[in-house]
Short mmCIF file of C-alpha atoms in Angstrom, two decimals:
data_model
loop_
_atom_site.label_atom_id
_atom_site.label_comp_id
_atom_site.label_asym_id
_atom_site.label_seq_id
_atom_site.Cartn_x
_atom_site.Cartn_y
_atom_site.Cartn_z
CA UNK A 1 -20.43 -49.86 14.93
CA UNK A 2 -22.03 -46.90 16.41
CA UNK A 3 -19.08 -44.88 17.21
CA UNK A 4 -17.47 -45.70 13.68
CA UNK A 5 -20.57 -43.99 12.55
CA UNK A 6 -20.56 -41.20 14.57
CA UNK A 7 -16.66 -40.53 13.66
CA UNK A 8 -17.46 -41.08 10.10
CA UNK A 9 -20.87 -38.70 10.95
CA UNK A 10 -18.67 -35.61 12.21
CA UNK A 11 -15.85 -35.78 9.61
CA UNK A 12 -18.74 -35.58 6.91
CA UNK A 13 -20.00 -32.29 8.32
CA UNK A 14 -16.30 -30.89 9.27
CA UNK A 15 -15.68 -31.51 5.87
CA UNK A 16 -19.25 -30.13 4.12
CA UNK A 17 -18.71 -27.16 6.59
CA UNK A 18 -15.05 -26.46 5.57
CA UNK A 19 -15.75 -26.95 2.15
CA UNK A 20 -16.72 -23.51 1.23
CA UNK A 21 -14.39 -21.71 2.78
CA UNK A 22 -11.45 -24.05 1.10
CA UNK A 23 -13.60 -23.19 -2.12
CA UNK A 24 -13.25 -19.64 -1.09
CA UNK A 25 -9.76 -19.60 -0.17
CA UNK A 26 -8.36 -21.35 -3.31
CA UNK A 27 -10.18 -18.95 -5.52
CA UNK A 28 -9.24 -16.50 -3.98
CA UNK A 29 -6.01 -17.06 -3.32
CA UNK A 30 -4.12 -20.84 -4.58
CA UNK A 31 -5.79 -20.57 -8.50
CA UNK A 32 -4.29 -17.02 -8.93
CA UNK A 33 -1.02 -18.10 -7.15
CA UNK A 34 -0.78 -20.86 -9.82
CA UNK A 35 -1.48 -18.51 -12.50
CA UNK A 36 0.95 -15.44 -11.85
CA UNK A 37 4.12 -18.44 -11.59
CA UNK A 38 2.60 -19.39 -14.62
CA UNK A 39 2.56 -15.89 -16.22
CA UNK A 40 5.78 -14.85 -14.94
CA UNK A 41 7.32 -17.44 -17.02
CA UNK A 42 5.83 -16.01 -20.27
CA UNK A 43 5.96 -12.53 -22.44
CA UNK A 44 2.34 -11.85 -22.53
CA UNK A 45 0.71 -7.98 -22.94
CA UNK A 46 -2.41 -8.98 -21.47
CA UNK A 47 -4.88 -9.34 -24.52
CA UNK A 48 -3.21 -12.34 -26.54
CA UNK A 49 -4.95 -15.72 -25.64
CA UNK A 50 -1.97 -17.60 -26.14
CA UNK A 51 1.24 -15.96 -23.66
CA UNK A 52 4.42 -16.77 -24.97
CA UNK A 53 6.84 -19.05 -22.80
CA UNK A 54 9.83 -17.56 -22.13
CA UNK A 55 11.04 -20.07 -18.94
CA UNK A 56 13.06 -17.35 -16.67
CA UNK A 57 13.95 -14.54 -18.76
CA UNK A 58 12.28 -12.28 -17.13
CA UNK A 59 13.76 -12.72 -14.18
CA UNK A 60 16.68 -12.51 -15.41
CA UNK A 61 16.13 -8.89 -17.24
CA UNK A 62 14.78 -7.98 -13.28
CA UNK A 63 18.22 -8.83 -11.92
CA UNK A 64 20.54 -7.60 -14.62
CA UNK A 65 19.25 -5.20 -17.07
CA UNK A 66 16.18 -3.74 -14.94
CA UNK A 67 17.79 0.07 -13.40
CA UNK A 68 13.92 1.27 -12.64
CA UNK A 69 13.32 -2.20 -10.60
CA UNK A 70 16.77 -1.57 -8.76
CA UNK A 71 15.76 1.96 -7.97
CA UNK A 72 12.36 1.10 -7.03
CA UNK A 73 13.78 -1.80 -4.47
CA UNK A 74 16.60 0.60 -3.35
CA UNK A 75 13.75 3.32 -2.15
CA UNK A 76 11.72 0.91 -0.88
CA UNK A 77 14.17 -0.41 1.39
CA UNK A 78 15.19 3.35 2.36
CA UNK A 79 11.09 4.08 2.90
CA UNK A 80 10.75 0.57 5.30
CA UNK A 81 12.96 1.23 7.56
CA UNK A 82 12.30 4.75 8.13
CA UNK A 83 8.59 4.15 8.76
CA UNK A 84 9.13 1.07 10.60
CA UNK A 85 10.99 2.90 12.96
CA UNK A 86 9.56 6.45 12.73
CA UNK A 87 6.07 5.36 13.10
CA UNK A 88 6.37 2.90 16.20
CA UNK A 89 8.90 5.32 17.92
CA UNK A 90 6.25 7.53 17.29
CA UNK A 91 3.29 5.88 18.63
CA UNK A 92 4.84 4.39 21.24
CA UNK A 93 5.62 7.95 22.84
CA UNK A 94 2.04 9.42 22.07
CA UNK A 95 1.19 5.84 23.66
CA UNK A 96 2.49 6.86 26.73
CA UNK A 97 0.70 10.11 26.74
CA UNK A 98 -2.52 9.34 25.73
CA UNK A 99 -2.00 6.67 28.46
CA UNK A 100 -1.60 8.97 31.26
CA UNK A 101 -4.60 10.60 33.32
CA UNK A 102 -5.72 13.27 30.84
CA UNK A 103 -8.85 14.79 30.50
CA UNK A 104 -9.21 15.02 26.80
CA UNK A 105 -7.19 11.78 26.10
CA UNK A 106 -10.22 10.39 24.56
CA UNK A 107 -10.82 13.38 22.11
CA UNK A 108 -7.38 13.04 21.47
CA UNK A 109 -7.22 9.51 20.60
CA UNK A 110 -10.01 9.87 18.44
CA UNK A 111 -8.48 12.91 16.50
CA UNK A 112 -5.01 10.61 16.33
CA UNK A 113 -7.06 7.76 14.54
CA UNK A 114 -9.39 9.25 12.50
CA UNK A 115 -7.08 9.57 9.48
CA UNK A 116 -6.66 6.12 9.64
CA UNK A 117 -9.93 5.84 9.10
CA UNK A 118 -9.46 7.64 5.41
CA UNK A 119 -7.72 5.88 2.27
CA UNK A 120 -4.42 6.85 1.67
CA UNK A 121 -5.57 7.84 -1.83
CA UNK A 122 -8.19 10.23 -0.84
CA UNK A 123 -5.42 11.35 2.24
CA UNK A 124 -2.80 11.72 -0.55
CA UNK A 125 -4.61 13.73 -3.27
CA UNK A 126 -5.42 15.88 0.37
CA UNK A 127 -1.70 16.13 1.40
CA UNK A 128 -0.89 16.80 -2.44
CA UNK A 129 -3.26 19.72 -2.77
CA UNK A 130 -1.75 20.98 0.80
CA UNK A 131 1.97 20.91 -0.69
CA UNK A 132 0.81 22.51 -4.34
CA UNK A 133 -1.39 25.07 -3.04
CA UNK A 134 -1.77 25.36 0.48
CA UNK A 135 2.04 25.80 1.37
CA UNK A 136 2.25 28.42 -1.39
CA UNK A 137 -0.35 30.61 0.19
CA UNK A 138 0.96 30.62 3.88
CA UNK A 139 4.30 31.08 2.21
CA UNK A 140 3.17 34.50 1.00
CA UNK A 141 1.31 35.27 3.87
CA UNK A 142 4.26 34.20 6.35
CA UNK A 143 7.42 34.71 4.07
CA UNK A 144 9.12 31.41 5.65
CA UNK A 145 11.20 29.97 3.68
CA UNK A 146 9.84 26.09 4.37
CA UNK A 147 6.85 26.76 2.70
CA UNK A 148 8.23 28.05 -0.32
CA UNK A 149 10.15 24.62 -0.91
CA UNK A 150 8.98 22.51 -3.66
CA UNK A 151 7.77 19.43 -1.66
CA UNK A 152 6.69 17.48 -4.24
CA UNK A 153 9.45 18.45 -7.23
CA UNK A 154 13.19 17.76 -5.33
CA UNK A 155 13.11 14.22 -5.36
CA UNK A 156 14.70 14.15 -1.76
CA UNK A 157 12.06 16.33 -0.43
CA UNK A 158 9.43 14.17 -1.81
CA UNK A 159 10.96 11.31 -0.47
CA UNK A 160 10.10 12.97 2.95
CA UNK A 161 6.38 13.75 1.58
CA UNK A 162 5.99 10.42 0.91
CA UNK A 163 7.14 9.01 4.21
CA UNK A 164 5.20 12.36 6.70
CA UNK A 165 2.10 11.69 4.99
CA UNK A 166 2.01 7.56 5.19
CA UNK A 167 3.09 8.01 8.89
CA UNK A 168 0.32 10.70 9.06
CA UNK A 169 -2.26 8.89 8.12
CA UNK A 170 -1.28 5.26 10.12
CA UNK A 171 -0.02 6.49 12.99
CA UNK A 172 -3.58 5.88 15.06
CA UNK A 173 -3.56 2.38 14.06
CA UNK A 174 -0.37 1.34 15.84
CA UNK A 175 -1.50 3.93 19.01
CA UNK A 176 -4.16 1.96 19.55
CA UNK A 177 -1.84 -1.14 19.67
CA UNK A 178 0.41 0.09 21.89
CA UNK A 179 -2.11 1.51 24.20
CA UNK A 180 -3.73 -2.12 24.47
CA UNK A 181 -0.09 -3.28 25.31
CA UNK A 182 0.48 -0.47 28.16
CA UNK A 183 -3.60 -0.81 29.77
CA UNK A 184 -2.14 -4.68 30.18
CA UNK A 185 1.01 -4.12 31.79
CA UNK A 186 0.36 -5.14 35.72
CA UNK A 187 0.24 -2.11 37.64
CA UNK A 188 1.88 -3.56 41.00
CA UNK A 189 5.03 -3.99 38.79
CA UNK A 190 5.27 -0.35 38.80
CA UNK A 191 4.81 0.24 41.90
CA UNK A 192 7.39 -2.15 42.63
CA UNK A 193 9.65 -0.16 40.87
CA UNK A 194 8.84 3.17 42.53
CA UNK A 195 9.05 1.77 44.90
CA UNK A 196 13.00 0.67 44.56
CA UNK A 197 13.49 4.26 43.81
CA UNK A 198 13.55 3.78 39.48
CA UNK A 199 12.58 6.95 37.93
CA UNK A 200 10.07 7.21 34.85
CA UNK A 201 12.86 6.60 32.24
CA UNK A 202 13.93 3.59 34.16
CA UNK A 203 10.74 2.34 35.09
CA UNK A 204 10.02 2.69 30.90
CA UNK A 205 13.11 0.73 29.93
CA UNK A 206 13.49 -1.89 32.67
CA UNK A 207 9.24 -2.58 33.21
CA UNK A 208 6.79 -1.23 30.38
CA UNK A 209 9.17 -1.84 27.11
CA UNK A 210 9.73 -5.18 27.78
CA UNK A 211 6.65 -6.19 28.97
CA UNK A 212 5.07 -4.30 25.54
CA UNK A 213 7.02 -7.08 23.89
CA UNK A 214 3.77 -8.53 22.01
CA UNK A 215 2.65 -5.54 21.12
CA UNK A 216 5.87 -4.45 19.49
CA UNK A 217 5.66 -7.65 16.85
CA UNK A 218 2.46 -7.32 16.27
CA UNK A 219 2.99 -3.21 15.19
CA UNK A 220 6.62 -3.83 13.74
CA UNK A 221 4.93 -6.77 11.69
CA UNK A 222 2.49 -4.58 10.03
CA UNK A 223 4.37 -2.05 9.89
CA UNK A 224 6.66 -3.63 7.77
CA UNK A 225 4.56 -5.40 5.28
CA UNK A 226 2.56 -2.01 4.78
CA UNK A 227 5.47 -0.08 3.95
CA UNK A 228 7.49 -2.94 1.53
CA UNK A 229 3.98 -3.06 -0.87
CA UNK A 230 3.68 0.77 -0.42
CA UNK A 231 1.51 2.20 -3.27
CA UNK A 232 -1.77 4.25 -3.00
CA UNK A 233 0.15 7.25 -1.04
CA UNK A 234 2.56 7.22 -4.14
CA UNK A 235 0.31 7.24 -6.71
CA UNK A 236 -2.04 9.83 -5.13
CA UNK A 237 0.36 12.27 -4.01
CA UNK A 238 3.73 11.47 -6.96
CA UNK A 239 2.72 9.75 -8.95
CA UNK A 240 6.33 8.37 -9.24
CA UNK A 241 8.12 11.58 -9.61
CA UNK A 242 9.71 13.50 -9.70
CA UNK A 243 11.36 12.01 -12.85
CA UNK A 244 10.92 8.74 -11.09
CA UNK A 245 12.40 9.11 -8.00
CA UNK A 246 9.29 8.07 -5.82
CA UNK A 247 9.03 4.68 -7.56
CA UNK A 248 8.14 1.90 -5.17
CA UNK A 249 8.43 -1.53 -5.91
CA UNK A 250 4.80 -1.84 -5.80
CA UNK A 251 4.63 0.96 -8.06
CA UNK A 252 7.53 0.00 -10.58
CA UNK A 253 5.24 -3.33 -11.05
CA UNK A 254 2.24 -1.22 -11.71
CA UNK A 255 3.31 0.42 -14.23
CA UNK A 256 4.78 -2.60 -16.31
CA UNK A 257 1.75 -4.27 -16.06
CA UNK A 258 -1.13 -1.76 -16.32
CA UNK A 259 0.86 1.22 -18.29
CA UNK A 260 3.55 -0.49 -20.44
CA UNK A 261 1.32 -3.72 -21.08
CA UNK A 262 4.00 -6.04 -20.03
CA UNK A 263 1.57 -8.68 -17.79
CA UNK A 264 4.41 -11.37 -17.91
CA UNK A 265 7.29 -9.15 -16.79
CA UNK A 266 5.16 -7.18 -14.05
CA UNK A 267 3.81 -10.64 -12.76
CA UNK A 268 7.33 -11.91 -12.37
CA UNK A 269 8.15 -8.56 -10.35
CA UNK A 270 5.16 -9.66 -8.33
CA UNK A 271 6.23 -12.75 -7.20
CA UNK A 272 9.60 -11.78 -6.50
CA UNK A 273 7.69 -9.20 -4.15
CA UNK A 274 5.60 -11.70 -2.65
CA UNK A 275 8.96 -14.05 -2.10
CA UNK A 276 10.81 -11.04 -0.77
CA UNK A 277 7.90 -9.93 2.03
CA UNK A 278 7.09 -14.04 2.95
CA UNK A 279 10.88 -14.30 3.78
CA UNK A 280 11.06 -11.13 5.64
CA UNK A 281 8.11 -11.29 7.53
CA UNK A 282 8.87 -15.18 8.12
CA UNK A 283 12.80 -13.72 9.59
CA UNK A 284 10.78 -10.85 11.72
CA UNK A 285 8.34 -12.93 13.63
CA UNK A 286 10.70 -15.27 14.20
CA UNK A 287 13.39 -12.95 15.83
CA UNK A 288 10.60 -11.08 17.62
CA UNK A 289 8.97 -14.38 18.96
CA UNK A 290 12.29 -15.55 20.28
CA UNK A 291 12.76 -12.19 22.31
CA UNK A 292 9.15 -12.22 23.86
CA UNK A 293 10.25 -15.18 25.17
CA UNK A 294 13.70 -14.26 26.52
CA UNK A 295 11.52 -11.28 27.90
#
């Protein structure tokens, strides 16, 4: 009788101690879940208290009559994979640097992470007065032609803008990843390989990368979720253009919903967005888990 009181005891206070946070979580999260499926089902602008059902024509509009969503999706695609492996190729190189014995490698990875530190809004209304303005004047004062492009106005050069100032700003975040991963890897496995006579680039490819393993899902993970809902940067520095050209997905859905007053239609967008990065994501870790292992 005792111990069926003390069970019954401890599941009463797991349960009055989990309570808020499941509270928590399901406003947070579950009830608003609930209500975009709901709202993607319906053609609602957002201010009428009764959304009209629709079942799944807005989905299929998305899939068939939607160019701007294609677009979008098409240059998000092109942006994800460029940053995903731009910015770890990246850091993973100034990782090895900062890594070494230098004198100022603390001042250095300070300077290296300090952007991070900033919203890519404020850092894109920065970069945006730096294109505009700032290129123009050390165009005239050096005469080089790269300054004199119009970063922001060729829609392949702002592509690049887009992508430069994103890995700009985030690069410090993943260095600091993949400086944990390389402070971890056992030192006596290098010397091992000195001491077999492997040089630095073997030593790198044969020891360090795979042992970095971890740290490589954990950076290509965020990586890639941060750069499929890529917005802020866009709408700071773009602002979609030029003539559209900049639209992310993230973007595209913003503006249906919050400019154009379609609520139902940019909530369906969402939740194809949130289907697309769960099954992605889901695909990644599993791939990357499975070669940890092998590793």
């Amino acid at each position: 009788m005792a111990s069926f009181y003390r069970k019954w005891r401890s599941k009463m206070e797991f349960g009055l101690f989990t309570l808020p946070v499941l509270i928590c979580v399901a406003v947070a999260f579950y009830i608003p879940f609930v209500m975009t499926v709901r709202y993607s089902l319906t053609k609602w602008n957002g201010i009428s208290k009764h959304p009209k059902f629709i079942g799944l024509d807005n989905f299929k509009q998305i899939f068939t009559g939607d160019a701007n969503f294609t677009n979008a999706t098409w240059f998000t695609v092109k942006y994800a994979v460029l940053y995903i492996v731009l910015i770890n190729v990246l850091a993973i190189l100034l990782a090895l640097v900062l890594d070494a014995k230098l004198k100022s490698k603390t001042w250095l990875r300070a300077a290296f992470f300090i952007p991070y530190i900033l919203s890519l809004v404020i850092v894109g209304f920065i970069w945006k007065f730096i294109f505009m303005q700032g290129f123009e004047s050390l165009g005239n004062s050096t005469g080089w032609h790269i300054f004199k492009m119009s970063w922001l106005g060729e829609p392949g050069l702002a592509f690049i803008s887009v992508l430069f100032v994103s890995i700009w700003q985030s690069i410090g975040f993943y260095l600091v990843i993949y400086i944990a991963g390389l402070q971890s890897v056992p030192g006596d496995l290098k010397e091992a390989a000195v001491v077999d006579g492997a040089g630095p680039v073997r030593r790198f490819f044969s020891v360090t990368l795979p042992l970095l393993a971890p740290s490589i899902t954990i950076a290509v993970f965020m990586a890639l979720t941060n750069s499929i809902k890529v917005f802020d940067v866009i709408l700071s520095l773009t602002g979609g253009g030029p003539g559209g050209t900049t639209y992310s997905v993230a973007y595209d859905i913003y503006r249906d919903t919050f400019t154009n007053n379609l609520y139902g239609y940019g909530t369906a967008k969402a939740l194809i967005l949130f289907v697309a990065v769960l099954i992605i994501t889901v695909i990644q870790l599993t791939i990357f888990k499975r070669r940890e292992v092998e590793a």
